[in-house]
Coordinates of N, CA and C in Angstrom, one line a residue:
Chain A
M24 N 84.2 113.3 80.2 CA 85.2 112.7 81.0 C 85.0 111.2 81.1
A25 N 86.1 110.5 80.9 CA 86.0 109.0 81.0 C 85.9 108.6 82.4
L26 N 85.1 107.5 82.6 CA 85.0 106.9 83.9 C 86.2 106.1 84.2
T27 N 86.7 106.3 85.5 CA 87.9 105.6 85.9 C 87.7 104.9 87.2
K28 N 88.7 104.1 87.6 CA 88.6 103.4 88.9 C 88.4 104.3 90.1
A29 N 89.0 105.5 89.9 CA 88.8 106.5 91.0 C 87.4 106.9 91.2
D30 N 86.7 107.1 90.0 CA 85.2 107.4 90.1 C 84.4 106.3 90.7
M31 N 84.8 105.0 90.4 CA 84.0 103.9 91.0 C 84.3 103.8 92.5
T32 N 85.5 104.1 92.9 CA 85.9 104.1 94.3 C 85.0 105.1 95.1
E33 N 85.0 106.3 94.5 CA 84.2 107.4 95.0 C 82.8 107.1 95.2
R34 N 82.2 106.4 94.2 CA 80.8 106.1 94.3 C 80.5 105.0 95.4
L35 N 81.4 104.1 95.6 CA 81.2 103.1 96.6 C 81.3 103.7 98.0
F36 N 82.2 104.7 98.1 CA 82.4 105.5 99.3 C 81.1 106.3 99.6
E37 N 80.6 107.0 98.6 CA 79.4 107.8 98.8 C 78.1 107.1 99.0
E38 N 77.9 106.0 98.1 CA 76.6 105.4 98.1 C 76.5 104.2 99.1
L39 N 77.6 103.5 99.3 CA 77.6 102.3 100.1 C 78.2 102.5 101.5
G40 N 78.9 103.6 101.6 CA 79.5 103.9 102.9 C 80.7 103.1 103.2
L41 N 81.3 102.4 102.2 CA 82.6 101.7 102.4 C 83.6 102.8 102.7
N42 N 84.6 102.5 103.5 CA 85.7 103.5 103.6 C 86.5 103.5 102.4
K43 N 87.3 104.6 102.2 CA 88.0 104.8 100.9 C 89.0 103.7 100.6
R44 N 89.6 103.2 101.7 CA 90.6 102.1 101.5 C 89.9 100.8 101.0
E45 N 88.8 100.5 101.7 CA 88.0 99.3 101.3 C 87.5 99.4 99.9
A46 N 87.0 100.6 99.6 CA 86.4 100.8 98.3 C 87.5 100.7 97.2
K47 N 88.6 101.3 97.4 CA 89.7 101.2 96.4 C 90.2 99.8 96.3
D48 N 90.4 99.1 97.4 CA 90.8 97.7 97.3 C 89.8 96.8 96.5
L49 N 88.5 97.1 96.8 CA 87.5 96.3 96.1 C 87.5 96.5 94.6
V50 N 87.6 97.7 94.2 CA 87.6 98.0 92.8 C 88.9 97.5 92.1
D51 N 90.0 97.7 92.8 CA 91.3 97.1 92.2 C 91.2 95.6 92.1
T52 N 90.7 94.9 93.2 CA 90.7 93.5 93.2 C 89.7 93.0 92.1
L53 N 88.6 93.6 91.9 CA 87.6 93.2 90.9 C 88.3 93.1 89.5
F54 N 89.0 94.2 89.1 CA 89.6 94.2 87.7 C 90.8 93.2 87.7
E55 N 91.5 93.2 88.8 CA 92.7 92.3 88.9 C 92.2 90.8 88.7
E56 N 91.1 90.5 89.4 CA 90.6 89.1 89.3 C 90.1 88.7 87.9
V57 N 89.5 89.7 87.3 CA 89.0 89.4 85.9 C 90.2 89.2 85.0
R58 N 91.2 90.1 85.2 CA 92.5 89.9 84.4 C 93.2 88.6 84.7
C59 N 93.3 88.2 85.9 CA 93.9 86.9 86.3 C 93.2 85.8 85.6
A60 N 91.9 85.8 85.7 CA 91.1 84.7 85.1 C 91.4 84.6 83.6
L61 N 91.5 85.7 82.9 CA 91.8 85.7 81.5 C 93.2 85.2 81.2
V62 N 94.1 85.6 82.0 CA 95.5 85.2 81.9 C 95.6 83.6 82.1
R63 N 94.8 83.1 83.0 CA 94.7 81.7 83.3 C 94.0 80.9 82.1
G64 N 93.4 81.6 81.2 CA 92.7 81.0 80.1 C 91.2 80.7 80.4
T65 N 90.7 81.5 81.4 CA 89.3 81.3 81.8 C 88.5 82.5 81.3
C66 N 87.3 82.2 80.8 CA 86.4 83.3 80.3 C 85.7 83.9 81.5
V67 N 85.3 85.1 81.4 CA 84.6 85.8 82.5 C 83.2 86.2 82.0
K68 N 82.2 85.8 82.7 CA 80.8 86.2 82.4 C 80.2 87.1 83.4
L69 N 79.9 88.3 83.1 CA 79.2 89.2 84.0 C 77.8 89.4 83.5
S70 N 76.9 88.7 84.0 CA 75.6 88.7 83.4 C 75.0 90.1 83.5
G71 N 74.3 90.5 82.4 CA 73.8 91.8 82.3 C 74.8 92.8 81.7
F72 N 76.0 92.6 81.9 CA 77.1 93.5 81.4 C 77.7 92.9 80.1
G73 N 78.3 91.8 80.2 CA 78.9 91.2 79.0 C 79.9 90.0 79.4
N74 N 80.4 89.4 78.4 CA 81.3 88.3 78.5 C 82.7 88.6 77.9
F75 N 83.7 88.3 78.7 CA 85.1 88.4 78.2 C 85.5 87.0 77.8
T76 N 85.8 86.8 76.5 CA 86.2 85.5 76.1 C 87.6 85.6 75.4
L77 N 88.1 84.4 75.2 CA 89.5 84.4 74.6 C 89.4 83.7 73.2
R78 N 90.2 84.3 72.3 CA 90.3 83.7 71.0 C 91.8 83.4 70.7
D79 N 92.0 82.2 70.1 CA 93.3 81.9 69.7 C 93.4 82.1 68.2
K80 N 94.3 83.0 67.8 CA 94.5 83.3 66.4 C 95.7 82.7 65.9
S81 N 95.6 82.1 64.7 CA 96.8 81.5 64.1 C 97.6 82.5 63.4
Q82 N 98.8 82.1 63.1 CA 99.7 83.1 62.4 C 99.2 83.5 61.1
R83 N 99.4 84.8 60.7 CA 98.9 85.2 59.4 C 99.9 86.2 58.9
P84 N 99.9 86.4 57.5 CA 100.9 87.3 56.9 C 100.6 88.7 57.3
G85 N 101.6 89.5 57.5 CA 101.4 90.9 57.8 C 102.4 91.7 57.1
R86 N 102.4 93.0 57.3 CA 103.2 93.9 56.6 C 103.6 95.1 57.5
N87 N 104.8 95.5 57.4 CA 105.2 96.7 58.1 C 104.6 97.9 57.3
P88 N 103.6 98.7 57.9 CA 103.0 99.7 57.1 C 103.9 100.8 56.6
K89 N 105.0 101.0 57.3 CA 106.0 102.0 57.0 C 106.8 101.6 55.8
T90 N 107.4 100.4 55.9 CA 108.4 100.0 54.9 C 107.8 99.0 53.9
G91 N 106.6 98.5 54.1 CA 106.0 97.6 53.2 C 106.6 96.2 53.3
E92 N 107.6 96.0 54.2 CA 108.2 94.7 54.4 C 107.2 93.7 54.9
E93 N 107.3 92.5 54.4 CA 106.4 91.4 54.8 C 106.9 90.8 56.1
I94 N 106.1 90.7 57.1 CA 106.5 90.0 58.3 C 105.3 89.2 58.8
P95 N 105.5 88.0 59.2 CA 104.4 87.2 59.7 C 103.9 87.7 61.1
I96 N 102.6 87.8 61.3 CA 102.0 88.1 62.6 C 101.9 86.8 63.3
S97 N 102.6 86.7 64.4 CA 102.6 85.4 65.1 C 101.3 85.0 65.6
A98 N 101.1 83.7 65.9 CA 99.9 83.2 66.5 C 99.8 83.8 67.9
R99 N 98.6 84.2 68.3 CA 98.4 84.8 69.6 C 97.1 84.6 70.2
R100 N 97.0 84.8 71.4 CA 95.7 84.7 72.1 C 95.2 86.1 72.4
V101 N 94.0 86.4 72.1 CA 93.4 87.8 72.3 C 92.1 87.7 73.2
V102 N 91.9 88.8 73.8 CA 90.7 88.9 74.6 C 89.6 89.6 73.8
T103 N 88.4 89.1 73.8 CA 87.3 89.8 73.1 C 86.2 90.0 74.1
F104 N 85.4 91.1 73.9 CA 84.3 91.4 74.8 C 83.0 91.4 74.0
R105 N 82.1 90.6 74.5 CA 80.7 90.6 73.9 C 79.7 91.2 74.8
P106 N 79.2 92.4 74.5 CA 78.3 93.0 75.4 C 77.0 92.2 75.6
G107 N 76.5 92.2 76.8 CA 75.3 91.5 77.1 C 74.0 92.2 76.6
Q108 N 72.9 91.5 76.6 CA 71.7 92.1 76.1 C 71.3 93.5 76.8
K109 N 71.4 93.5 78.1 CA 71.0 94.7 78.8 C 71.9 95.9 78.5
L110 N 73.2 95.6 78.4 CA 74.2 96.7 78.1 C 73.9 97.2 76.7
K111 N 73.7 96.3 75.8 CA 73.5 96.6 74.4 C 72.2 97.5 74.2
A112 N 71.2 97.0 74.9 CA 69.9 97.7 74.8 C 70.0 99.2 75.4
R113 N 70.7 99.3 76.5 CA 70.8 100.6 77.1 C 71.7 101.5 76.3
V114 N 72.7 101.0 75.6 CA 73.6 101.8 74.8 C 72.9 102.2 73.5
E115 N 72.1 101.3 73.0 CA 71.3 101.6 71.7 C 70.3 102.7 71.9
A116 N 69.9 102.8 73.2 CA 68.9 103.9 73.5 C 69.6 105.3 73.4
Y117 N 70.9 105.3 73.4 CA 71.6 106.5 73.3 C 71.5 107.1 71.9
A118 N 71.5 108.4 71.8 CA 71.3 109.2 70.5 C 71.8 108.3 69.3
G119 N 71.2 108.5 68.2 CA 71.7 107.7 67.1 C 70.8 106.5 66.8
T120 N 70.0 106.0 67.8 CA 69.0 105.0 67.5 C 67.9 105.7 66.7
S121 N 67.6 106.9 67.1 CA 66.5 107.6 66.4 C 67.1 108.0 65.0
E122 N 66.2 108.4 64.1 CA 66.5 108.7 62.7 C 67.7 109.6 62.6
Q123 N 67.6 110.8 63.2 CA 68.7 111.7 63.1 C 69.5 111.7 64.4
P124 N 70.8 111.2 64.3 CA 71.6 111.3 65.5 C 71.7 112.8 65.9
Q125 N 71.6 113.0 67.1 CA 71.8 114.4 67.6 C 73.3 114.8 67.5
E126 N 73.7 115.7 68.2 CA 75.1 116.1 68.3 C 76.0 114.8 68.2
P127 N 77.0 114.9 67.4 CA 78.0 113.8 67.5 C 78.5 113.7 69.0
I128 N 78.7 112.5 69.4 CA 79.1 112.3 70.8 C 80.3 113.1 71.2
Q129 N 80.1 113.7 72.3 CA 81.3 114.5 72.8 C 82.4 113.5 73.1
E130 N 83.6 113.9 73.1 CA 84.8 113.0 73.4 C 85.1 112.0 72.3
Q131 N 84.3 112.0 71.3 CA 84.5 111.0 70.2 C 84.8 109.6 70.6
P132 N 83.8 108.9 71.1 CA 84.0 107.6 71.6 C 84.4 106.6 70.5
R133 N 84.3 107.0 69.3 CA 84.6 106.0 68.2 C 86.1 105.8 68.1
T134 N 86.8 106.8 68.3 CA 88.3 106.6 68.1 C 88.8 105.9 69.3
S135 N 89.3 104.8 69.2 CA 89.8 104.1 70.4 C 91.3 104.3 70.5
T136 N 91.6 105.5 71.1 CA 93.0 105.8 71.3 C 93.4 104.9 72.5
D137 N 94.6 104.4 72.4 CA 95.1 103.5 73.6 C 95.6 104.5 74.6
S138 N 95.0 104.5 75.7 CA 95.4 105.5 76.7 C 96.3 104.8 77.7
E139 N 96.8 103.7 77.4 CA 97.7 103.0 78.4 C 99.0 103.8 78.5
Chain B
M9 N 92.4 83.2 60.3 CA 91.8 82.0 61.0 C 91.8 82.2 62.5
E10 N 90.8 81.9 63.1 CA 90.8 82.0 64.6 C 89.7 81.0 65.1
T11 N 90.0 80.5 66.3 CA 89.0 79.6 66.9 C 88.7 80.1 68.3
E12 N 87.4 80.0 68.6 CA 87.0 80.3 70.0 C 87.8 79.4 70.9
S13 N 88.3 79.9 72.0 CA 89.1 79.1 72.9 C 88.2 77.9 73.3
T14 N 88.8 76.7 73.4 CA 88.0 75.5 73.7 C 87.6 75.4 75.1
Q15 N 88.4 75.9 76.0 CA 88.1 75.8 77.4 C 86.7 76.3 77.7
E16 N 85.8 75.5 78.4 CA 84.6 76.1 78.8 C 84.7 76.6 80.2
I17 N 85.9 76.6 80.8 CA 86.0 77.1 82.1 C 85.6 78.5 82.1
T18 N 84.8 78.9 83.0 CA 84.3 80.2 83.1 C 84.2 80.7 84.5
V19 N 84.5 82.0 84.7 CA 84.2 82.6 86.0 C 83.0 83.5 85.9
T20 N 82.1 83.4 86.8 CA 80.9 84.2 86.8 C 81.0 85.3 87.8
K21 N 80.0 86.2 87.7 CA 79.9 87.3 88.6 C 79.9 86.8 90.1
S22 N 79.1 85.8 90.4 CA 79.0 85.4 91.8 C 80.3 84.7 92.2
E23 N 81.0 84.1 91.3 CA 82.3 83.5 91.7 C 83.3 84.6 92.0
L24 N 83.3 85.7 91.2 CA 84.1 86.9 91.5 C 83.8 87.5 92.9
M25 N 82.5 87.5 93.2 CA 82.1 88.1 94.5 C 82.6 87.3 95.6
E26 N 82.7 85.9 95.4 CA 83.2 85.1 96.5 C 84.7 85.4 96.7
V27 N 85.4 85.6 95.6 CA 86.9 85.9 95.7 C 87.0 87.2 96.4
L28 N 86.2 88.2 96.0 CA 86.3 89.5 96.7 C 86.0 89.4 98.2
S29 N 85.1 88.6 98.5 CA 84.7 88.4 99.9 C 85.8 87.7 100.7
R30 N 86.5 86.8 100.1 CA 87.7 86.2 100.8 C 88.8 87.2 101.0
K31 N 89.0 88.1 100.0 CA 90.0 89.1 100.2 C 89.7 90.2 101.1
Q32 N 88.4 90.5 101.3 CA 88.0 91.5 102.3 C 86.9 90.9 103.2
P33 N 87.4 90.0 104.1 CA 86.5 89.3 105.0 C 85.7 90.3 106.0
Q34 N 86.3 91.5 106.1 CA 85.6 92.4 107.1 C 84.3 92.9 106.5
L35 N 84.1 92.8 105.2 CA 82.9 93.3 104.6 C 81.8 92.2 104.5
A36 N 80.6 92.6 104.8 CA 79.5 91.7 104.7 C 79.3 91.3 103.2
Y37 N 78.9 90.0 103.0 CA 78.8 89.5 101.6 C 77.8 90.4 100.8
K38 N 76.7 90.8 101.5 CA 75.7 91.7 100.9 C 76.3 92.9 100.3
D39 N 77.3 93.5 101.1 CA 77.9 94.7 100.6 C 78.8 94.5 99.4
I40 N 79.5 93.3 99.4 CA 80.3 93.0 98.2 C 79.4 92.9 97.0
E41 N 78.3 92.2 97.2 CA 77.3 92.0 96.1 C 76.8 93.4 95.5
L42 N 76.5 94.2 96.5 CA 75.9 95.5 96.1 C 77.0 96.4 95.5
A43 N 78.3 96.2 96.0 CA 79.4 97.0 95.4 C 79.6 96.6 93.9
V44 N 79.6 95.3 93.7 CA 79.9 94.8 92.3 C 78.7 95.3 91.4
K45 N 77.5 95.2 91.9 CA 76.4 95.6 91.1 C 76.5 97.1 90.8
T46 N 76.9 97.9 91.8 CA 77.0 99.3 91.7 C 78.1 99.7 90.6
I47 N 79.2 99.0 90.7 CA 80.3 99.2 89.7 C 79.8 98.9 88.3
L48 N 79.1 97.8 88.1 CA 78.7 97.4 86.7 C 77.6 98.4 86.2
E49 N 76.7 98.8 87.2 CA 75.7 99.8 86.8 C 76.3 101.1 86.4
Q50 N 77.3 101.5 87.2 CA 78.0 102.8 86.8 C 78.7 102.7 85.5
M51 N 79.2 101.6 85.2 CA 79.9 101.4 83.9 C 78.8 101.4 82.7
T52 N 77.7 100.8 83.0 CA 76.6 100.8 82.0 C 76.1 102.2 81.8
Q53 N 75.9 102.9 82.9 CA 75.4 104.2 82.8 C 76.3 105.1 82.0
S54 N 77.6 104.9 82.3 CA 78.6 105.8 81.6 C 78.6 105.6 80.1
L55 N 78.6 104.3 79.7 CA 78.5 104.0 78.2 C 77.2 104.5 77.6
S56 N 76.1 104.3 78.4 CA 74.8 104.6 77.8 C 74.6 106.1 77.7
T57 N 75.5 106.9 78.2 CA 75.4 108.4 78.0 C 76.6 108.8 77.1
G58 N 77.3 107.9 76.5 CA 78.3 108.2 75.5 C 79.7 108.5 76.1
D59 N 79.8 108.2 77.4 CA 81.2 108.4 78.0 C 82.0 107.1 77.9
R60 N 83.3 107.3 77.8 CA 84.2 106.2 77.8 C 84.5 105.6 79.2
I61 N 85.1 104.5 79.3 CA 85.6 103.9 80.5 C 87.0 103.6 80.3
E62 N 87.9 104.0 81.2 CA 89.3 103.7 81.1 C 89.9 103.1 82.3
I63 N 90.3 101.9 82.3 CA 90.8 101.1 83.4 C 92.3 100.8 83.1
R64 N 93.2 101.5 83.7 CA 94.6 101.3 83.4 C 95.1 99.9 83.6
G65 N 95.8 99.4 82.6 CA 96.3 98.0 82.7 C 95.2 96.9 82.3
F66 N 94.0 97.4 82.2 CA 92.9 96.4 81.9 C 92.4 96.7 80.5
G67 N 91.9 97.9 80.3 CA 91.5 98.3 78.9 C 90.5 99.4 79.0
S68 N 89.9 99.7 77.8 CA 89.0 100.8 77.8 C 87.7 100.4 77.0
F69 N 86.6 100.9 77.4 CA 85.3 100.7 76.8 C 84.9 102.0 76.1
S70 N 84.4 101.9 74.9 CA 83.9 103.0 74.2 C 82.7 102.6 73.3
L71 N 82.2 103.5 72.6 CA 81.1 103.2 71.7 C 81.5 103.2 70.2
H72 N 81.1 102.3 69.5 CA 81.3 102.3 68.0 C 80.0 102.6 67.3
Y73 N 80.0 103.4 66.3 CA 78.8 103.7 65.6 C 78.5 102.7 64.5
R74 N 77.3 102.2 64.4 CA 76.9 101.3 63.2 C 76.0 102.1 62.4
P75 N 76.4 102.4 61.1 CA 75.5 103.3 60.3 C 74.2 102.6 59.9
P76 N 73.2 103.4 59.5 CA 71.9 102.8 59.1 C 72.1 101.8 58.0
R77 N 71.3 100.8 57.9 CA 71.5 99.8 56.7 C 70.1 99.2 56.5
M78 N 70.0 98.5 55.3 CA 68.8 97.8 55.0 C 69.0 96.4 55.6
G79 N 68.1 96.0 56.4 CA 68.1 94.6 56.9 C 67.0 93.8 56.2
R80 N 66.8 92.6 56.6 CA 65.7 91.8 56.1 C 65.0 91.1 57.1
N81 N 63.7 91.0 56.9 CA 62.9 90.2 57.8 C 63.2 88.8 57.5
P82 N 63.8 88.0 58.4 CA 64.2 86.7 58.1 C 63.1 85.7 57.7
K83 N 61.9 86.0 58.1 CA 60.7 85.2 57.7 C 60.2 85.4 56.3
T84 N 60.0 86.7 56.0 CA 59.4 87.1 54.7 C 60.4 87.5 53.7
G85 N 61.7 87.8 54.1 CA 62.6 88.3 53.2 C 62.5 89.8 52.8
D86 N 61.4 90.4 53.4 CA 61.2 91.8 53.0 C 62.3 92.7 53.6
P87 N 62.8 93.7 52.8 CA 63.8 94.6 53.3 C 63.2 95.5 54.4
V88 N 64.0 95.7 55.4 CA 63.5 96.5 56.6 C 64.6 97.6 56.8
P89 N 64.3 98.9 56.8 CA 65.4 99.8 57.1 C 65.7 99.8 58.6
L90 N 67.0 99.7 58.9 CA 67.5 99.7 60.2 C 68.3 101.0 60.5
S91 N 67.9 101.7 61.6 CA 68.6 103.0 61.8 C 70.0 102.8 62.4
G92 N 70.8 103.8 62.3 CA 72.1 103.7 62.9 C 72.1 103.5 64.4
K93 N 73.1 102.9 65.0 CA 73.1 102.7 66.4 C 74.5 102.7 66.9
Y94 N 74.6 102.8 68.2 CA 75.9 102.6 68.9 C 76.0 101.3 69.6
V95 N 77.2 100.7 69.5 CA 77.4 99.4 70.2 C 78.7 99.6 71.1
P96 N 78.7 98.9 72.3 CA 79.8 99.0 73.2 C 81.0 98.2 72.5
H97 N 82.2 98.8 72.8 CA 83.4 98.2 72.3 C 84.4 98.2 73.4
F98 N 85.2 97.0 73.5 CA 86.2 96.9 74.5 C 87.6 96.8 73.8
K99 N 88.5 97.6 74.2 CA 89.9 97.5 73.7 C 90.8 97.1 74.9
P100 N 91.3 95.9 74.9 CA 92.2 95.4 76.0 C 93.4 96.4 76.1
G101 N 93.8 96.7 77.3 CA 95.0 97.5 77.5 C 96.2 96.7 77.3
K102 N 97.3 97.4 77.3 CA 98.6 96.7 77.0 C 98.9 95.6 77.9
E103 N 98.8 95.8 79.2 CA 99.2 94.8 80.2 C 98.3 93.5 80.0
L104 N 97.0 93.7 79.9 CA 96.1 92.6 79.7 C 96.5 91.8 78.4
R105 N 96.7 92.6 77.3 CA 97.0 92.0 76.0 C 98.3 91.1 76.1
E106 N 99.3 91.7 76.8 CA 100.6 91.0 76.8 C 100.5 89.8 77.8
R107 N 99.9 90.0 78.9 CA 99.8 88.9 79.8 C 99.0 87.7 79.3
V108 N 97.9 88.0 78.6 CA 97.1 86.9 78.1 C 97.9 86.2 77.0
N109 N 98.5 86.9 76.2 CA 99.3 86.3 75.1 C 100.5 85.6 75.6
A110 N 101.2 86.1 76.6 CA 102.3 85.4 77.2 C 101.9 84.1 77.8
S111 N 100.7 84.0 78.2 CA 100.3 82.8 78.9 C 100.3 81.6 77.9
V112 N 100.2 81.8 76.6 CA 100.3 80.8 75.6 C 101.5 80.8 74.8
N113 N 102.1 82.0 74.7 CA 103.3 82.2 73.9 C 104.4 82.9 74.7
P114 N 105.0 82.1 75.6 CA 106.0 82.8 76.5 C 107.1 83.5 75.7
S115 N 107.4 83.0 74.5 CA 108.6 83.6 73.9 C 108.3 84.8 73.0
V116 N 107.1 84.9 72.5 CA 106.9 86.0 71.5 C 106.3 87.2 72.0
S117 N 106.6 87.6 73.2 CA 106.0 88.8 73.7 C 106.6 90.1 73.1
D118 N 107.7 89.9 72.3 CA 108.3 91.1 71.7 C 107.7 91.4 70.3
N119 N 106.8 90.5 69.8 CA 106.2 90.7 68.5 C 104.9 91.5 68.6
E120 N 104.5 92.0 69.8 CA 103.3 92.7 69.9 C 103.4 94.0 69.3
K121 N 102.3 94.4 68.6 CA 102.3 95.8 68.1 C 101.9 96.7 69.3
G122 N 102.2 97.9 69.2 CA 102.0 98.8 70.4 C 100.6 99.2 70.7

């Protein structure tokens, strides 16, 4: 099961004793503030976890994969995430660092389906 | 072609905590600090056990596999076998992608791929 904001809210309620309203507001505000910062053009650094940075990409040629028609991909600004040392180290410790990866990960984390 | 954004304006974890504290003044600052640490720890835990993270409107975190390869000792040039590993990956959600891009390209929000 993927971790969601509801799970984070629940944990703040159970472990820190915030009431559910406060916990939910806090989780919502945290992600909203990170998003607002990025929209303003500000990078966000969460030490130990990672940095969200912005990249400005210039226009480049593209193609409609269905029709083969050439269409330029317009210049755009994109968000990139660079995991911090601590996060990388803890993820590397997960199966697969050792010679023979155990069971392939459940839920196939490699396929990044857009769940929006 | 791409360039790292030139702004060095950055928001840090402690600055975020201050914003959160202003929005919820009834909470002790210590609790805000602990809450943010708890959230990031839970996210780290989730990824380090192979679970995805999905934040609607923000994006999702998952693991990407890097297959084993031959690396090199940069000092001696000797080949070194490197085992496969997983690395964290973030995919921005639609709303984040569109809002960030619209902040510099107000007109071309319709050219986004889905």
